[in-house]
Structure formats: C-alpha cells, structure tokens
Amino acid sequence: MTSRIAIVGAGPVGCAAAAFLVQAGHAPALWSPTGSRLRRHADRASFVCTGAVTGEIDVEWLASPAHLADFPVVLVCLPADAYASVLGPLNAGWRSDQHVIVSGALSLAPLWIAAAAPGVQATGWGTTLTTTHFQPDGSLHINPLRGHIDMATVGPMEPAQAQQACEQLFGERFVAADNLLAPTLANINPIAHAAEVIPNLTRMEAGEAWSLFGHFTEVVSRMAEALDVERRAVAQGFGLALPSLRQHYARSYHVPEGPLHTMAAAITHNGMSPNGPASLQHRYVLEDAPFGLAFLEALGRAAGVRTPVLSACLTLLAVTYGRDFRADNFLLDALDIARADAAALLARCAASASAVS
C-alpha cells in the first residue's frame, strides 16, 4: 500500500529516507529551508544514489512548510541544532491527528513537540535509518538499512500502533520501548562522535580529508568505551538496560562484534566508512555536544550518576570552540530537565497520552 509521508530536512539522512521510501513504492515529499544539494524543478526534486539504493530518485518538493499539514505522517530528519530555528516554528502548524516522527531524536525532542501540539502523536527513534553521506561528485552514498531501531512514542496512539506505522513505511526493524528515555539514551552518536573528533580536531580545523573509521584507533577506542560505560550507567540510573556501542556497530555495519578499533577496521575494509568532518563547524560537535553530551550530563545529575569522562569531553570541546555548549541546549530549560529527578522524568516520558498533559 502506498503511503503519503513528508520529510523535513533534505540532508543525507532525509534524502536516504526518501530513497528507501521510493524504492518501497511509497510517495514521499521533501521540505527543507535550503535543499541546496538537490536538483530542483518546479514541484520536483531529484538526486542520484549509490550503495544500498542506486539510480536517480525523484520526489515531490514542497514549496512551503504549510503543505506539511496535508500529510498524515511527517518524518523529521534535522540536526538537533536546527530544532529551535526550523522545528520550533513548525510545532504551531501540526494537525492534532498527525504522526510526527523524529529520526535520531536527541534531548527528548518528541516530548517537546507533544507538549507544543496537543493531540499530535510524537515518536522518537534512537538512531537514523542508515548511515549515509554525500560524495564529492554530489551523489548520495547509502549504506543498508539498520536491522534494529529503538523507538518510543507519546500521544493518543497505542505504542503498538505507532510501531506499526513505522513498519509500514520502513519494514520490521523497530523495537518499541515504553518510555522516550530508552531510545534517547540508545542513541550512541554523541559519545561515538566525541571520541572520534576530539583526537582529530586539528584535522577538522585544517580541512583534511580523513577516514572516520580509518582513524578509529586504539586511542579512540579507549575513549569511546569509557564514554559508553557512562552512557549505560546513566541509563541504569533510570532503570533502563541498553545495548553497548559494540553491539550497535555490529547491528549497524554488519561486522563481527569485538574491540571497537578492530570493528572500525572491518567497517573501513568493507568500504562503509565516511570521511570525518573537514570543518570545525560540523554537527558531530555543534549538534552532539549540546544536545547529546550536555543532555546526558544533565540526566546523570537527575539520576545521581557521575559522568566524569563525558563531562571532561564536553568541557574540552567548550574550551577548544570557545563557546558554552551546555548553554546551547534550549531543551534543558524548555523541558525543565535540569531540575527534574529521575522518577518524575521517567513519568513524563512514559509512552501514553498522560505523559504530555
């Protein structure tokens, strides 16, 4: 059955989602404030894919965000540092019966959406559908769909209904949790990216071309493992058990589980490693430091769990960038996370309509 779905965001993740939807026979539409990487003509947009999806993908292009109200399902594929400027204004326009899904949701963004738009079903995925990147020639390289995506939802739907809606679009790969905190904490990007970029900041500053997983050495592995221990300890402080970073990479990249640096070498050998950031102005820091690391640090305080390595990484990034990443996350105040205790936060994030009242 063909489904109508709108995608907010025309970056690599949004375009990859559109490509998989077209391949499955659905009719996605894209809206983005820019869409600068796409070929656009009137109400259509196109791009070329390689990898798990090949060939030219042609989709409907929405000229105005007002048209998003025409779609029963909206998939948000935005970096978290665009939540305030792009997603914030959209919150006033959601229909009460729409299902808004946030891909790779950070800092409990679905809870913010549900509070701003009563009646909306707000779902958060713990990660993106796939890993993907634009290549120098402008084509989009897409890796296979992840086999396992944690999700949770708040709103009038039963969680099973929201999961079924996701599966109708992208297949049976979604694992529903009964609390939004679970997929939020399952998102490994903030800790993985911190470990990957901190030892390579001068490469980013110099604009070098460097392989992300090709430079995932034992040094990076030790930092990533330590950060993962703290992430899972925070989750345990809320009574949640999470897969490890090793398990996540095994599922996402289809490589044998082992020490992180050997897994990274296998990912690189299989041709699945993107280049690392070639600029300091990259979402691996601008998104993941405030909306990932600072958020995890605040959750740790709420649960009474110490996060010394994570806090040190956050402070180091703040010093090297000359900005207060802790203050950059507006959701900490908007959702009153800094003053919440673990029990109250768990109750607010429960997968039911009462969580957003």
Coordinates of N, CA, C and O in Angstrom, one line a residue, residues 47-122:
F47 N 17.9 13.5 -6.9 CA 19.3 13.3 -6.6 C 19.7 11.9 -7.0 O 18.8 11.0 -7.2
V48 N 21.0 11.6 -7.1 CA 21.5 10.3 -7.5 C 22.0 9.6 -6.3 O 22.8 10.1 -5.5
C49 N 21.7 8.3 -6.2 CA 22.1 7.4 -5.1 C 23.1 6.3 -5.6 O 23.0 5.8 -6.7
T50 N 24.0 6.0 -4.7 CA 24.8 4.8 -4.9 C 24.7 3.9 -3.6 O 24.3 4.4 -2.6
G51 N 25.1 2.7 -3.7 CA 25.1 1.8 -2.5 C 23.9 1.0 -2.4 O 23.5 0.3 -3.3
A52 N 23.2 1.1 -1.2 CA 22.1 0.2 -1.0 C 20.9 0.6 -1.9 O 20.0 -0.3 -2.1
V53 N 20.8 1.8 -2.3 CA 19.9 2.2 -3.3 C 20.7 2.9 -4.5 O 21.6 3.7 -4.2
T54 N 20.4 2.5 -5.7 CA 21.2 3.1 -6.8 C 20.2 3.7 -7.8 O 19.1 3.3 -8.0
G55 N 20.8 4.7 -8.5 CA 20.0 5.4 -9.5 C 19.5 6.8 -9.1 O 19.7 7.2 -8.0
E56 N 18.7 7.4 -9.9 CA 18.2 8.7 -9.7 C 16.8 8.6 -8.9 O 16.0 7.8 -9.3
I57 N 16.7 9.4 -7.9 CA 15.5 9.4 -7.1 C 14.8 10.7 -7.3 O 15.4 11.8 -7.2
D58 N 13.5 10.7 -7.7 CA 12.7 11.8 -7.9 C 11.5 11.9 -7.0 O 10.8 10.9 -6.8
V59 N 11.4 13.0 -6.3 CA 10.3 13.1 -5.3 C 9.6 14.5 -5.4 O 10.1 15.4 -6.0
E60 N 8.5 14.6 -4.7 CA 7.7 15.8 -4.7 C 8.5 16.8 -3.8 O 9.0 16.4 -2.7
W61 N 8.6 18.1 -4.2 CA 9.2 19.1 -3.4 C 8.1 20.1 -2.9 O 7.3 20.6 -3.7
L62 N 8.1 20.3 -1.6 CA 7.1 21.2 -1.0 C 7.6 22.6 -1.0 O 8.7 22.9 -0.4
A63 N 6.9 23.5 -1.6 CA 7.4 24.9 -1.7 C 7.3 25.6 -0.4 O 8.0 26.6 -0.2
S64 N 6.4 25.2 0.5 CA 6.1 25.9 1.7 C 5.9 24.9 2.9 O 5.3 23.8 2.6
P65 N 6.4 25.2 4.1 CA 6.1 24.3 5.2 C 4.6 24.2 5.5 O 4.2 23.2 6.2
A66 N 3.8 25.1 5.0 CA 2.3 25.0 5.3 C 1.8 23.7 4.7 O 0.8 23.2 5.2
H67 N 2.4 23.2 3.6 CA 1.9 22.0 2.9 C 2.1 20.7 3.8 O 1.6 19.7 3.5
L68 N 3.0 20.8 4.9 CA 3.2 19.7 5.7 C 1.9 19.2 6.4 O 1.7 18.0 6.7
A69 N 0.9 20.1 6.6 CA -0.3 19.8 7.2 C -1.1 18.8 6.3 O -2.1 18.2 6.8
D70 N -0.8 18.6 5.0 CA -1.5 17.7 4.2 C -1.1 16.3 4.3 O -1.8 15.4 3.7
F71 N -0.1 16.0 5.1 CA 0.4 14.6 5.2 C 0.1 14.0 6.6 O 0.3 14.7 7.6
P72 N -0.4 12.8 6.6 CA -0.7 12.1 7.9 C 0.5 11.8 8.7 O 0.5 11.7 10.0
V73 N 1.7 11.6 8.0 CA 2.9 11.3 8.7 C 4.0 12.2 8.3 O 4.1 12.5 7.1
V74 N 4.8 12.7 9.2 CA 5.9 13.6 8.9 C 7.1 13.1 9.6 O 7.1 12.8 10.8
L75 N 8.2 12.8 8.8 CA 9.4 12.3 9.4 C 10.4 13.5 9.4 O 10.8 14.1 8.4
V76 N 10.9 13.8 10.6 CA 11.8 14.9 10.8 C 13.2 14.4 10.8 O 13.6 13.6 11.6
C77 N 14.0 14.9 9.8 CA 15.4 14.5 9.7 C 16.3 15.7 9.7 O 16.9 16.2 8.8
L78 N 16.4 16.3 10.9 CA 17.1 17.5 11.2 C 18.2 17.3 12.2 O 18.0 16.6 13.2
P79 N 19.3 18.0 12.1 CA 20.3 18.0 13.2 C 19.6 18.8 14.4 O 18.8 19.7 14.2
A80 N 20.0 18.4 15.6 CA 19.4 19.0 16.8 C 19.6 20.5 16.9 O 18.8 21.2 17.4
D81 N 20.7 21.0 16.3 CA 21.0 22.4 16.4 C 20.1 23.2 15.4 O 20.1 24.4 15.4
A82 N 19.2 22.5 14.7 CA 18.2 23.2 13.9 C 16.8 23.0 14.5 O 15.8 23.5 13.9
Y83 N 16.7 22.3 15.6 CA 15.4 22.2 16.3 C 14.7 23.5 16.6 O 13.5 23.7 16.3
A84 N 15.4 24.4 17.2 CA 14.8 25.7 17.6 C 14.4 26.5 16.4 O 13.3 27.1 16.3
S85 N 15.3 26.7 15.4 CA 15.1 27.6 14.3 C 14.1 27.0 13.2 O 13.4 27.7 12.6
V86 N 14.2 25.7 13.0 CA 13.3 25.1 11.9 C 12.1 24.3 12.5 O 11.0 24.6 12.1
L87 N 12.4 23.4 13.5 CA 11.3 22.6 14.0 C 10.4 23.4 14.9 O 9.2 23.2 15.0
G88 N 11.0 24.4 15.7 CA 10.2 25.2 16.6 C 9.0 25.9 15.9 O 7.8 25.7 16.4
P89 N 9.2 26.6 14.8 CA 8.1 27.2 14.1 C 7.1 26.2 13.6 O 5.9 26.5 13.5
L90 N 7.5 25.0 13.2 CA 6.6 24.0 12.7 C 5.7 23.5 13.7 O 4.6 23.0 13.4
N91 N 6.1 23.5 15.0 CA 5.2 23.0 16.1 C 3.9 23.7 16.1 O 2.9 23.0 16.6
A92 N 3.8 24.9 15.7 CA 2.5 25.6 15.7 C 1.5 25.2 14.6 O 0.3 25.5 14.7
G93 N 2.0 24.4 13.6 CA 1.2 24.0 12.5 C 0.8 22.6 12.4 O 0.1 22.2 11.4
W94 N 1.2 21.7 13.3 CA 0.9 20.3 13.2 C -0.6 20.2 13.4 O -1.2 20.8 14.3
R95 N -1.3 19.3 12.7 CA -2.7 18.9 12.9 C -2.7 18.0 14.1 O -1.8 17.2 14.4
S96 N -3.9 18.0 14.8 CA -4.0 17.2 16.0 C -3.9 15.7 15.7 O -3.7 14.9 16.6
D97 N -4.2 15.2 14.5 CA -4.2 13.8 14.1 C -2.9 13.4 13.4 O -2.9 12.3 12.9
Q98 N -1.9 14.2 13.3 CA -0.7 13.9 12.6 C 0.3 13.0 13.5 O 0.3 13.1 14.7
H99 N 1.1 12.3 12.8 CA 2.1 11.5 13.4 C 3.5 12.1 13.0 O 3.8 12.0 11.9
V100 N 4.1 12.7 14.0 CA 5.4 13.3 13.7 C 6.5 12.4 14.3 O 6.5 12.2 15.5
I101 N 7.4 11.9 13.4 CA 8.5 11.0 13.8 C 9.8 11.8 13.7 O 10.1 12.4 12.7
V102 N 10.6 11.7 14.8 CA 11.9 12.4 14.8 C 13.0 11.3 14.7 O 13.1 10.4 15.5
S103 N 13.7 11.4 13.6 CA 14.8 10.4 13.3 C 16.0 10.8 14.1 O 16.5 11.9 14.1
G104 N 16.6 9.8 14.9 CA 17.7 10.1 15.7 C 17.4 11.2 16.7 O 18.2 12.1 16.9
A105 N 16.3 11.1 17.4 CA 15.8 12.1 18.3 C 16.8 12.4 19.4 O 17.2 11.4 20.1
L106 N 17.2 13.6 19.7 CA 18.0 14.0 20.8 C 17.3 14.9 21.8 O 16.3 15.6 21.4
S107 N 17.7 14.8 23.0 CA 17.2 15.7 24.1 C 15.7 15.6 24.3 O 15.1 16.7 24.6
L108 N 15.1 14.5 24.0 CA 13.6 14.3 24.2 C 12.8 15.3 23.4 O 11.8 15.8 23.8
A109 N 13.3 15.5 22.1 CA 12.6 16.4 21.2 C 11.1 16.0 21.0 O 10.2 16.9 20.9
P110 N 10.8 14.7 20.9 CA 9.4 14.3 20.8 C 8.5 14.8 22.0 O 7.3 15.2 21.7
L111 N 9.0 14.8 23.2 CA 8.3 15.3 24.3 C 8.0 16.8 24.1 O 6.9 17.3 24.5
W112 N 8.9 17.6 23.6 CA 8.8 19.0 23.3 C 7.7 19.2 22.3 O 6.8 20.1 22.4
I113 N 7.7 18.4 21.2 CA 6.7 18.5 20.1 C 5.3 18.2 20.7 O 4.3 19.0 20.4
A114 N 5.2 17.1 21.5 CA 3.9 16.8 22.0 C 3.3 17.8 23.0 O 2.1 18.0 23.0
A115 N 4.2 18.4 23.7 CA 3.8 19.5 24.7 C 3.3 20.7 23.9 O 2.4 21.4 24.3
A116 N 4.0 21.0 22.8 CA 3.6 22.2 22.0 C 2.4 22.0 21.1 O 1.7 23.0 20.8
A117 N 2.1 20.7 20.8 CA 1.0 20.5 19.8 C 0.1 19.3 20.4 O 0.3 18.2 20.0
P118 N -0.8 19.6 21.3 CA -1.6 18.5 21.9 C -2.4 17.8 20.9 O -2.9 18.4 19.9
G119 N -2.5 16.5 21.0 CA -3.2 15.6 20.0 C -2.3 15.0 19.0 O -2.7 14.1 18.3
V120 N -1.1 15.6 18.8 CA -0.1 15.0 17.9 C 0.5 13.8 18.5 O 0.8 13.7 19.7
Q121 N 0.7 12.8 17.6 CA 1.5 11.6 18.0 C 3.0 11.9 17.8 O 3.3 12.2 16.6
A122 N 3.8 11.9 18.8 CA 5.2 12.3 18.6 C 6.1 11.0 18.9 O 6.0 10.5 20.1

